[in-house]
Coordinates of C-alpha atoms in Angstrom, one line a residue:
Chain B
X1 CA 69.5 67.5 -64.9
X2 CA 68.7 66.7 -68.5
X3 CA 71.0 64.7 -70.7
X4 CA 72.5 67.7 -72.5
X5 CA 73.4 69.5 -69.3
X6 CA 75.1 66.3 -68.0
X7 CA 77.0 66.0 -71.2
X8 CA 78.2 69.7 -71.0
X9 CA 79.1 69.3 -67.4
X10 CA 81.0 66.1 -68.0
X11 CA 83.0 67.7 -70.8
X12 CA 83.9 70.8 -68.7
X13 CA 84.8 68.7 -65.6
X14 CA 86.8 66.3 -67.6
X15 CA 88.8 69.0 -69.4
X16 CA 89.4 71.0 -66.2
X17 CA 90.4 67.8 -64.4
X18 CA 92.9 66.6 -67.0
X19 CA 94.4 70.1 -67.1
X20 CA 94.6 70.3 -63.3
X21 CA 96.2 66.9 -62.9
X22 CA 98.7 67.7 -65.7
X23 CA 99.6 71.0 -64.0
X24 CA 100.2 69.1 -60.7
X25 CA 102.5 66.6 -62.4
X26 CA 104.3 69.6 -64.0
X27 CA 104.8 71.1 -60.5
X28 CA 106.0 67.7 -59.2
X29 CA 108.6 67.6 -62.0
X30 CA 110.2 70.8 -60.6
X31 CA 111.2 68.9 -57.4
X32 CA 114.6 67.1 -57.2
X33 CA 114.5 63.7 -58.9
X34 CA 115.1 62.0 -55.5
X35 CA 112.2 63.8 -54.0
X36 CA 109.9 62.9 -56.9
X37 CA 110.8 59.2 -56.4
X38 CA 110.0 59.5 -52.7
X39 CA 106.6 61.1 -53.5
X40 CA 105.9 58.3 -55.9
X41 CA 106.8 55.7 -53.2
X42 CA 104.3 57.4 -50.8
X43 CA 101.5 57.6 -53.5
X44 CA 102.0 54.0 -54.5
X45 CA 102.4 53.0 -50.8
X46 CA 99.0 54.5 -50.0
X47 CA 97.2 52.5 -52.7
X48 CA 99.0 49.3 -51.7
X49 CA 98.4 49.7 -47.9
X50 CA 94.7 50.4 -48.5
X51 CA 93.9 47.9 -51.2
X52 CA 96.2 45.1 -50.0
X53 CA 96.0 45.4 -46.2
X54 CA 93.3 47.7 -44.8
X55 CA 90.4 46.8 -47.1
X56 CA 90.9 43.0 -47.0
X57 CA 91.1 43.3 -43.2
X58 CA 87.7 45.1 -43.1
X59 CA 86.2 42.6 -45.6
X60 CA 87.4 39.7 -43.4
X61 CA 85.9 41.4 -40.3
X62 CA 82.6 42.1 -42.1
X63 CA 82.4 38.4 -43.2
X64 CA 83.1 37.2 -39.7
X65 CA 80.4 39.4 -38.2
X66 CA 77.9 38.5 -40.9
X67 CA 78.6 34.8 -40.5
X68 CA 78.9 34.6 -36.7
X69 CA 77.5 37.7 -35.2
X70 CA 73.8 37.6 -34.0
X71 CA 71.5 40.1 -35.8
X72 CA 71.1 42.4 -32.8
X73 CA 74.9 42.9 -32.7
X74 CA 75.5 43.8 -36.3
X75 CA 74.4 47.5 -36.5
X76 CA 76.2 48.4 -33.2
X77 CA 79.4 46.7 -34.4
X78 CA 79.3 48.4 -37.8
X79 CA 78.8 51.8 -36.1
X80 CA 81.7 51.2 -33.7
X81 CA 84.0 50.1 -36.5
X82 CA 83.1 53.0 -38.8
X83 CA 83.7 55.5 -36.0
X84 CA 86.8 54.0 -34.3
X85 CA 88.6 52.7 -37.4
X86 CA 89.2 56.1 -39.1
X87 CA 89.6 57.8 -35.8
X88 CA 92.5 55.4 -35.0
X89 CA 94.2 56.2 -38.2
X90 CA 93.8 59.9 -37.7
X91 CA 95.2 59.5 -34.2
X92 CA 98.4 57.8 -35.2
X93 CA 100.6 60.9 -35.5
X94 CA 99.6 62.2 -32.0
X95 CA 99.5 58.7 -30.3
X96 CA 103.1 58.0 -31.6
X97 CA 104.2 61.6 -30.7
X98 CA 106.7 61.2 -33.6
X99 CA 107.1 64.9 -34.1
X100 CA 107.7 65.8 -30.4
X101 CA 110.6 68.1 -29.7
X102 CA 112.4 68.4 -26.4
X103 CA 112.8 72.1 -26.7
X104 CA 109.1 72.7 -27.4
X105 CA 106.7 71.6 -24.7
X106 CA 103.7 73.3 -26.4
X107 CA 103.7 70.8 -29.2
X108 CA 101.9 67.4 -28.7
X109 CA 101.2 68.4 -25.1
X110 CA 98.0 66.4 -24.4
X111 CA 97.7 62.9 -22.7
X112 CA 96.8 61.3 -26.0
X113 CA 96.7 57.7 -24.9
X114 CA 94.3 58.6 -22.1
X115 CA 92.2 60.7 -24.5
X116 CA 92.1 58.0 -27.1
X117 CA 91.2 55.4 -24.4
X118 CA 88.4 57.6 -23.2
X119 CA 86.9 57.9 -26.7
X120 CA 87.2 54.1 -27.3
X121 CA 85.6 53.5 -23.8
X122 CA 82.7 55.8 -24.7
X123 CA 82.1 54.2 -28.0
X124 CA 82.3 50.7 -26.5
X125 CA 79.9 51.7 -23.8
X126 CA 77.4 53.1 -26.2
X127 CA 77.8 50.1 -28.5
X128 CA 77.1 47.8 -25.6
X129 CA 74.0 49.7 -24.5
X130 CA 72.7 49.8 -28.1
X131 CA 73.3 46.0 -28.5
X132 CA 71.5 45.2 -25.2
X133 CA 68.5 47.4 -26.3
X134 CA 68.4 45.6 -29.7
X135 CA 68.7 42.2 -28.1
X136 CA 65.7 42.9 -25.9
X137 CA 63.7 44.2 -28.8
X138 CA 64.4 41.2 -30.9
X139 CA 63.4 38.8 -28.1
X140 CA 60.1 40.7 -27.6
X141 CA 59.4 40.2 -31.3
X142 CA 59.9 36.4 -31.2
Chain P
X1 CA 70.4 38.1 -76.8
X2 CA 73.3 35.8 -76.3
X3 CA 74.7 35.1 -72.9
X4 CA 77.9 36.8 -72.1
X5 CA 80.9 34.5 -72.7
X6 CA 83.1 33.9 -69.8
X7 CA 86.2 34.7 -71.9
X8 CA 89.4 32.9 -72.6
X9 CA 90.8 30.4 -70.2
X10 CA 93.7 32.1 -68.5
X11 CA 97.0 30.2 -68.2
X12 CA 100.1 30.6 -66.2
X13 CA 100.4 33.4 -63.6
X14 CA 97.2 35.1 -64.8
X15 CA 95.3 31.8 -64.4
X16 CA 96.8 31.3 -61.0
X17 CA 95.7 34.8 -59.9
X18 CA 92.3 34.4 -61.6
X19 CA 91.6 31.3 -59.5
X20 CA 92.6 32.9 -56.2
X21 CA 91.4 36.5 -56.4
X22 CA 87.7 37.0 -55.5
X23 CA 85.2 38.1 -58.1
X24 CA 83.1 41.3 -57.7
X25 CA 79.9 39.3 -57.4
X26 CA 81.3 37.3 -54.4
X27 CA 81.2 40.4 -52.2
X28 CA 77.8 40.0 -50.6
X29 CA 77.0 43.2 -48.7
X30 CA 73.9 44.9 -50.3
X31 CA 75.2 48.2 -48.9
X32 CA 78.0 48.5 -51.4
X33 CA 77.4 50.1 -54.8
X34 CA 76.5 53.4 -56.5
X35 CA 73.8 54.5 -54.0
X36 CA 76.3 54.5 -51.1
X37 CA 79.3 55.6 -53.2
X38 CA 77.4 58.6 -54.7
X39 CA 76.2 59.9 -51.3
X40 CA 79.5 59.4 -49.4
X41 CA 81.4 60.5 -52.5
X42 CA 79.4 63.8 -52.8
X43 CA 80.4 64.7 -49.2
X44 CA 84.0 63.5 -49.8
X45 CA 84.1 65.7 -52.9
X46 CA 82.9 68.7 -51.0
X47 CA 85.5 68.2 -48.3
X48 CA 88.3 67.8 -50.8
X49 CA 87.1 70.9 -52.7
X50 CA 87.1 73.0 -49.4
X51 CA 90.6 71.6 -48.6
X52 CA 91.8 72.5 -52.2
X53 CA 90.4 76.1 -52.2
X54 CA 91.6 76.9 -48.7
X55 CA 95.0 75.3 -49.5
X56 CA 95.4 77.4 -52.6
X57 CA 94.6 80.5 -50.5
X58 CA 97.2 79.4 -48.0
X59 CA 99.7 78.8 -50.7
X60 CA 99.1 82.3 -52.2
X61 CA 99.4 83.9 -48.8
X62 CA 102.8 82.3 -48.3
X63 CA 104.2 83.6 -51.6
X64 CA 106.7 86.5 -51.4
X65 CA 104.5 88.4 -53.9
X66 CA 101.0 87.0 -54.1
X67 CA 99.5 86.9 -57.6
X68 CA 96.7 89.2 -56.4
X69 CA 96.6 91.5 -53.4
X70 CA 95.1 89.4 -50.5
X71 CA 92.7 91.0 -48.0
X72 CA 94.1 92.2 -44.6
X73 CA 90.7 91.9 -43.0
X74 CA 89.1 90.3 -41.1
X75 CA 92.2 89.6 -39.0
X76 CA 91.0 86.1 -38.3
X77 CA 90.6 85.3 -42.0
X78 CA 93.6 83.0 -42.3
X79 CA 92.8 81.4 -38.9
X80 CA 89.4 80.4 -40.3
X81 CA 90.5 79.3 -43.8
X82 CA 93.3 77.2 -42.4
X83 CA 91.1 75.7 -39.6
X84 CA 88.7 74.7 -42.4
X85 CA 91.5 73.3 -44.4
X86 CA 92.6 70.9 -41.6
X87 CA 89.0 70.1 -40.6
X88 CA 88.0 69.2 -44.1
X89 CA 91.0 67.0 -44.6
X90 CA 90.3 65.2 -41.3
X91 CA 86.6 64.7 -42.1
X92 CA 87.7 63.3 -45.5
X93 CA 89.5 60.3 -43.8
X94 CA 86.3 58.4 -42.7
X95 CA 84.5 59.5 -45.9
X96 CA 87.3 58.2 -48.1
X97 CA 87.5 54.9 -46.3
X98 CA 83.7 54.3 -46.5
X99 CA 83.7 55.4 -50.1
X100 CA 86.5 53.0 -51.1
X101 CA 84.8 50.2 -49.1
X102 CA 81.6 50.8 -51.1
X103 CA 83.4 50.3 -54.4
X104 CA 86.0 47.8 -53.4
X105 CA 84.6 44.8 -55.4
X106 CA 85.3 46.7 -58.6
X107 CA 89.0 46.3 -57.9
X108 CA 88.5 42.6 -58.8
X109 CA 86.8 43.1 -62.2
X110 CA 88.6 41.0 -64.8
X111 CA 90.1 42.9 -67.7
X112 CA 88.2 42.5 -71.0
X113 CA 89.8 40.6 -73.8
X114 CA 89.2 42.9 -76.8
X115 CA 92.1 45.4 -77.3
X116 CA 90.0 48.6 -77.4
X117 CA 88.0 47.6 -74.3
X118 CA 91.2 46.5 -72.6
X119 CA 92.9 49.9 -73.3
X120 CA 89.9 51.8 -71.9
X121 CA 89.8 49.5 -68.9
X122 CA 93.5 50.0 -68.1
X123 CA 93.1 53.8 -68.6
X124 CA 90.3 53.9 -66.1
X125 CA 92.2 51.8 -63.6
X126 CA 95.3 54.0 -64.0
X127 CA 93.2 57.2 -63.3
X128 CA 91.5 55.6 -60.3
X129 CA 94.9 54.5 -58.9
X130 CA 96.2 58.0 -59.4
X131 CA 93.1 59.5 -57.7
X132 CA 93.3 57.1 -54.7
X133 CA 97.1 57.4 -54.4
X134 CA 97.0 61.2 -54.6
X135 CA 94.1 61.6 -52.1
X136 CA 95.7 59.2 -49.6
X137 CA 99.0 61.0 -50.0
X138 CA 97.3 64.4 -49.3
X139 CA 95.5 63.1 -46.2
X140 CA 98.5 61.3 -44.8
X141 CA 101.1 64.1 -45.4
X142 CA 98.7 66.7 -44.1
X143 CA 97.9 64.9 -40.9
X144 CA 101.5 64.1 -40.2
X145 CA 102.5 67.7 -41.0
X146 CA 100.0 69.0 -38.4
X147 CA 101.8 66.9 -35.8
X148 CA 105.2 68.1 -37.2
X149 CA 106.1 64.5 -38.2
X150 CA 108.1 64.1 -41.4
X151 CA 108.9 60.5 -42.1
X152 CA 109.8 61.2 -45.7
X153 CA 112.6 62.9 -47.6
X154 CA 110.6 65.3 -49.9
X155 CA 109.9 68.9 -49.0
X156 CA 106.3 69.0 -47.6
X157 CA 105.0 72.3 -49.0
X158 CA 105.9 71.9 -52.7
X159 CA 104.9 68.2 -52.7
X160 CA 101.6 68.8 -50.9
X161 CA 100.9 71.7 -53.3
X162 CA 101.7 69.7 -56.4
X163 CA 99.7 66.6 -55.3
X164 CA 96.8 68.8 -54.4
X165 CA 96.5 69.7 -58.2
X166 CA 96.9 66.0 -59.1
X167 CA 94.3 64.8 -56.6
X168 CA 91.8 67.5 -57.5
X169 CA 92.3 67.1 -61.2
X170 CA 92.0 63.3 -61.0
X171 CA 88.8 63.8 -58.8
X172 CA 87.2 66.1 -61.4
X173 CA 88.1 63.6 -64.1
X174 CA 86.6 60.8 -62.1
X175 CA 83.4 62.7 -61.5
X176 CA 83.1 63.5 -65.2
X177 CA 83.4 59.8 -66.0
X178 CA 80.9 58.7 -63.4
X179 CA 78.4 61.6 -63.6
X180 CA 75.6 59.6 -65.3
X181 CA 76.0 56.8 -62.6
X182 CA 76.0 59.4 -59.9
X183 CA 72.9 61.3 -61.2
X184 CA 71.0 58.0 -61.5
X185 CA 72.1 56.7 -58.1
X186 CA 71.2 60.0 -56.3
X187 CA 67.6 59.8 -57.8
X188 CA 67.1 56.2 -56.5
X189 CA 65.7 55.8 -53.0
X190 CA 68.1 55.1 -50.2
X191 CA 66.4 51.9 -49.1
X192 CA 66.6 48.7 -50.9
X193 CA 62.8 47.7 -51.3
X194 CA 63.2 44.3 -49.6
X195 CA 65.0 45.7 -46.6
X196 CA 62.2 47.3 -44.6
X197 CA 62.2 48.7 -41.1
X198 CA 63.7 51.7 -39.3
X199 CA 67.3 50.9 -39.6
X200 CA 67.3 47.1 -39.4
X201 CA 67.0 45.1 -42.6
X202 CA 66.4 41.4 -42.9
X203 CA 68.3 39.3 -40.3
X204 CA 69.4 42.5 -38.5
X205 CA 71.7 43.5 -41.4
X206 CA 72.5 47.2 -41.3
X207 CA 70.7 49.3 -43.8
X208 CA 72.2 51.9 -46.1
X209 CA 70.8 54.7 -43.9
X210 CA 72.5 53.2 -40.8
X211 CA 75.8 53.0 -42.6
X212 CA 75.6 56.6 -43.9
X213 CA 74.6 57.9 -40.4
X214 CA 77.6 56.0 -38.9
X215 CA 79.8 57.6 -41.6
X216 CA 78.7 61.2 -40.9
X217 CA 79.1 60.4 -37.1
X218 CA 82.6 59.2 -37.7
X219 CA 83.5 62.3 -39.7
X220 CA 82.1 64.5 -36.9
X221 CA 83.9 62.6 -34.1
X222 CA 87.2 62.8 -36.0
X223 CA 86.9 66.5 -36.6
X224 CA 85.8 67.3 -33.0
X225 CA 88.5 65.1 -31.4
X226 CA 91.4 66.7 -33.4
X227 CA 90.2 70.2 -34.3
X228 CA 87.7 71.4 -31.7
X229 CA 90.5 73.2 -29.8
X230 CA 90.1 76.0 -32.3
X231 CA 86.5 76.6 -31.4
X232 CA 85.9 78.6 -28.2
X233 CA 84.4 76.5 -25.5
X234 CA 85.2 73.2 -27.2
X235 CA 88.8 73.0 -26.3
X236 CA 88.3 70.2 -23.7
X237 CA 86.6 68.0 -26.3
X238 CA 89.7 68.0 -28.5
X239 CA 91.3 65.1 -26.8
X240 CA 93.5 64.4 -29.9
X241 CA 94.5 68.0 -30.8
X242 CA 98.2 68.4 -31.6
X243 CA 98.2 71.3 -29.1
X244 CA 96.3 72.1 -26.0
X245 CA 96.7 75.8 -26.7
X246 CA 98.9 76.4 -23.7
X247 CA 102.2 78.1 -24.0
X248 CA 104.4 80.9 -22.7
X249 CA 102.3 84.1 -22.5
X250 CA 99.2 82.0 -23.4
X251 CA 100.3 81.1 -27.0
X252 CA 101.8 77.9 -28.3
X253 CA 105.2 77.9 -30.0
X254 CA 106.1 76.4 -33.4
X255 CA 109.9 76.9 -33.4
X256 CA 111.7 77.7 -30.1
X257 CA 114.6 80.1 -29.7
X258 CA 116.8 77.1 -29.1
X259 CA 115.8 75.4 -32.3
X260 CA 116.3 78.6 -34.3
X261 CA 119.8 79.0 -32.8
X262 CA 119.2 82.6 -31.7
X263 CA 119.6 82.4 -27.9
X264 CA 123.0 84.1 -27.9
X265 CA 122.1 86.9 -30.3
X266 CA 118.8 87.9 -28.6
X267 CA 120.5 88.0 -25.2
X268 CA 123.1 90.4 -26.5
X269 CA 122.6 93.9 -24.9
X270 CA 124.2 95.6 -27.9
X271 CA 121.4 94.3 -30.1
X272 CA 120.2 96.8 -32.7
X273 CA 117.5 96.6 -35.3
X274 CA 118.8 97.5 -38.8
X275 CA 116.2 99.6 -40.7
X276 CA 116.9 100.4 -44.3
X277 CA 114.9 102.2 -46.9
X278 CA 115.0 105.1 -49.4
X279 CA 116.3 107.4 -46.6
X280 CA 119.3 105.1 -46.0
X281 CA 120.2 102.7 -43.2
X282 CA 119.9 103.3 -39.4
X283 CA 120.1 101.2 -36.3
X284 CA 117.6 101.3 -33.5
X285 CA 118.0 100.0 -30.0
X286 CA 115.1 98.4 -28.0
X287 CA 114.8 101.8 -26.2
X288 CA 114.6 103.6 -29.6
X289 CA 111.8 101.3 -30.6
X290 CA 109.9 101.9 -27.4
X291 CA 110.3 105.6 -27.9
X292 CA 108.5 105.4 -31.3
X293 CA 104.6 105.6 -31.4
X294 CA 103.2 102.4 -30.0
X295 CA 100.0 100.5 -30.7
X296 CA 98.2 97.4 -29.3
X297 CA 96.1 94.9 -31.3
X298 CA 94.5 91.6 -30.6
X299 CA 95.7 89.3 -33.4
X300 CA 95.8 85.5 -33.8
X301 CA 98.9 83.5 -34.6
X302 CA 97.3 81.0 -37.1
X303 CA 99.6 78.3 -38.2
X304 CA 99.5 76.2 -41.4
X305 CA 99.2 73.2 -39.1
X306 CA 95.7 74.3 -38.2
X307 CA 96.2 75.6 -34.6
X308 CA 95.7 79.2 -33.7
X309 CA 95.8 81.4 -30.6
X310 CA 95.0 85.0 -30.1
X311 CA 97.0 87.5 -28.0
X312 CA 97.2 91.2 -27.3
X313 CA 100.3 92.4 -29.0
X314 CA 101.9 95.8 -28.6
X315 CA 104.7 97.5 -30.4
X316 CA 105.6 99.8 -33.3
X317 CA 103.2 99.9 -36.3
X318 CA 105.1 98.8 -39.4
X319 CA 103.9 101.9 -41.2
X320 CA 105.7 104.1 -38.6
X321 CA 108.9 102.2 -39.5
X322 CA 108.2 102.6 -43.2
X323 CA 107.8 106.4 -42.7
X324 CA 111.0 106.5 -40.6
X325 CA 112.9 104.8 -43.4
X326 CA 111.6 107.3 -45.9
X327 CA 109.2 104.9 -47.6
X328 CA 105.6 105.5 -48.8
X329 CA 102.3 103.7 -48.7
X330 CA 103.1 101.8 -51.9
X331 CA 106.2 100.1 -50.5
X332 CA 106.6 96.5 -49.4
X333 CA 108.5 95.6 -46.3
X334 CA 111.0 92.7 -46.0
X335 CA 111.5 91.4 -42.5
X336 CA 114.6 89.3 -41.8
X337 CA 115.1 87.1 -38.7
X338 CA 118.3 86.6 -36.8
X339 CA 117.9 82.9 -36.9
X340 CA 120.8 81.1 -38.5
X341 CA 118.9 77.9 -39.5
X342 CA 115.5 76.7 -40.6
X343 CA 113.1 77.8 -43.3
X344 CA 111.0 81.0 -43.2
X345 CA 113.9 83.2 -42.0
X346 CA 112.4 86.2 -43.7
X347 CA 109.1 87.3 -45.0
X348 CA 107.8 90.0 -47.3
X349 CA 104.9 92.1 -46.2
X350 CA 103.0 93.4 -49.3
X351 CA 102.2 97.1 -49.3
X352 CA 98.5 96.7 -48.3
X353 CA 99.6 94.7 -45.2
X354 CA 102.4 97.2 -44.4
X355 CA 99.8 100.0 -44.5
X356 CA 97.4 98.3 -42.1
X357 CA 97.6 100.0 -38.8
X358 CA 97.4 96.7 -36.9
X359 CA 100.6 95.3 -38.6
X360 CA 103.1 95.6 -35.8
X361 CA 106.7 95.1 -35.0
X362 CA 105.6 93.7 -31.7
X363 CA 107.7 94.2 -28.5
X364 CA 105.1 93.0 -25.9
X365 CA 102.6 90.2 -25.6
X366 CA 99.9 90.3 -23.0
X367 CA 101.6 93.4 -21.4
X368 CA 105.0 91.8 -21.0
X369 CA 108.1 91.8 -23.2
X370 CA 108.0 88.9 -25.7
X371 CA 109.0 85.5 -24.4
X372 CA 112.2 84.3 -26.1
X373 CA 110.2 81.6 -27.9
X374 CA 107.8 84.2 -29.2
X375 CA 110.5 86.3 -30.9
X376 CA 112.2 88.6 -28.3
X377 CA 113.3 91.3 -28.8
X378 CA 110.8 92.0 -31.5
X379 CA 108.7 90.1 -34.1
X380 CA 106.3 90.8 -36.9
X381 CA 102.6 90.3 -36.3
X382 CA 100.1 91.3 -39.0
X383 CA 96.4 90.4 -39.4
X384 CA 95.1 87.6 -41.7
X385 CA 98.6 86.1 -42.3
X386 CA 99.9 82.5 -42.0
X387 CA 101.9 82.0 -38.8
X388 CA 105.1 81.1 -40.7
X389 CA 105.2 84.6 -42.1
X390 CA 105.0 86.3 -38.7
X391 CA 108.8 86.5 -38.5
X392 CA 110.3 86.2 -35.0
X393 CA 113.7 87.5 -33.6
X394 CA 113.7 90.3 -36.2
X395 CA 117.2 91.7 -37.0
X396 CA 116.5 93.7 -40.1
X397 CA 113.6 95.6 -41.6
X398 CA 114.0 96.7 -45.2
X399 CA 111.5 99.0 -47.0
X400 CA 111.5 98.1 -50.7
X401 CA 109.4 99.3 -53.7
X402 CA 106.1 97.4 -53.9
X403 CA 105.3 95.2 -56.9
X404 CA 103.5 97.3 -59.5
X405 CA 99.8 96.3 -59.4

């Protein structure tokens, strides 16, 4: 992409983006004031929970692994964290079964704790095998 | 060139914060930065675009009178678009988290002192906060909705729709601002020159390639574990799907007859369907309905929550009812349920759907009379429509003039 194409694309994207976001805020304004406040609370809550809680936790974990973890363990651990962390968040609604209704047995009808446990066990097993393989390789090198 | 000045000495609360908060350069991982952010961001943007477009389609399909006539074929259309909607949103969770990780140090940039630069800085921060807040909002509310969990007081549909525009608009604005950085970063090689080796850098540190592969893997695992139930043959893999797909007559239930408060009315032997149209009003018993021309069709119930299940439905084609009521091919059909509470008590079938031979007022599912939870004595089932519009426990069918095209 040459400079001119980038400039045109930026202008078009920026204009469309501002218009779209403005339209969304307009739509939001049609809700009851109480509902708008609650939407605002959830939007702000998402930023606060990520930036103030989740991200610092991951930074601390990363620092711990970088400082204490042996080299052969680092890639397997990063993989396990990147796969299991988001999956755990995605699984919260089904693990908690918060939406379950006594009159509807077809909703949330799987053994989620067992299913989640099976996925975690699988990832831990693969992580362990990968770590052992890397440890042997690193010993052979030295 | 003069060395950049470190700026004023901050005092009071600002100084206290400045001393305690980390600085961007203190984050040591080499894997953060534009090269990771651009690549993960491109896939995140693609997922959010798919979710936005399929979401708008779903929204249009749920309007009483869509802005343009929506296609009635293929019958699985809505099943596919809504499955994509939920899958794209699920894949966006790991992509968003890794994307935010890759740019997290920027959160700790100190604001510049000059007023003009400060204003631009604050404007950019505000737009990023809106973007992150809106996208997190969409993913959280969407995932909770698919498990029918509503831990908030706002109405899900209008809030999710409004915030979709905010999120997508803020995303387009963000891409416009960052485009030169993105173009430059995507042209640069993935590997930092001093980190050589297959996927292990110096001291065994993960490389960018290893991190990106783990991210794609994470998105794949999340989608398979929650959404694979919709793909034939993969149902067993979907250990975290909100529904196993089991249910009375082989189809899951969204709202039961008990929850809809119709158990008394549907058990009443004197039940009659009220049919109104240009030829006036008439009442039809279940026997009358069975005496009308019948048709069977294999159609999916495809819910906004992302699940779907197909069944063989049989009953009276809606167009037979339109003809009986004295209507024509240009007429819409309004179907009203007997349910006394809950949303989606009625739906409007646009003329092109009412004309479709497979749009049925179904009496049977899988060769048996409908289960009470599937809408006994009769329900609407039409191709390529959201599940919430497939009105159950129908009490009244009204033929009305269609919207002029």
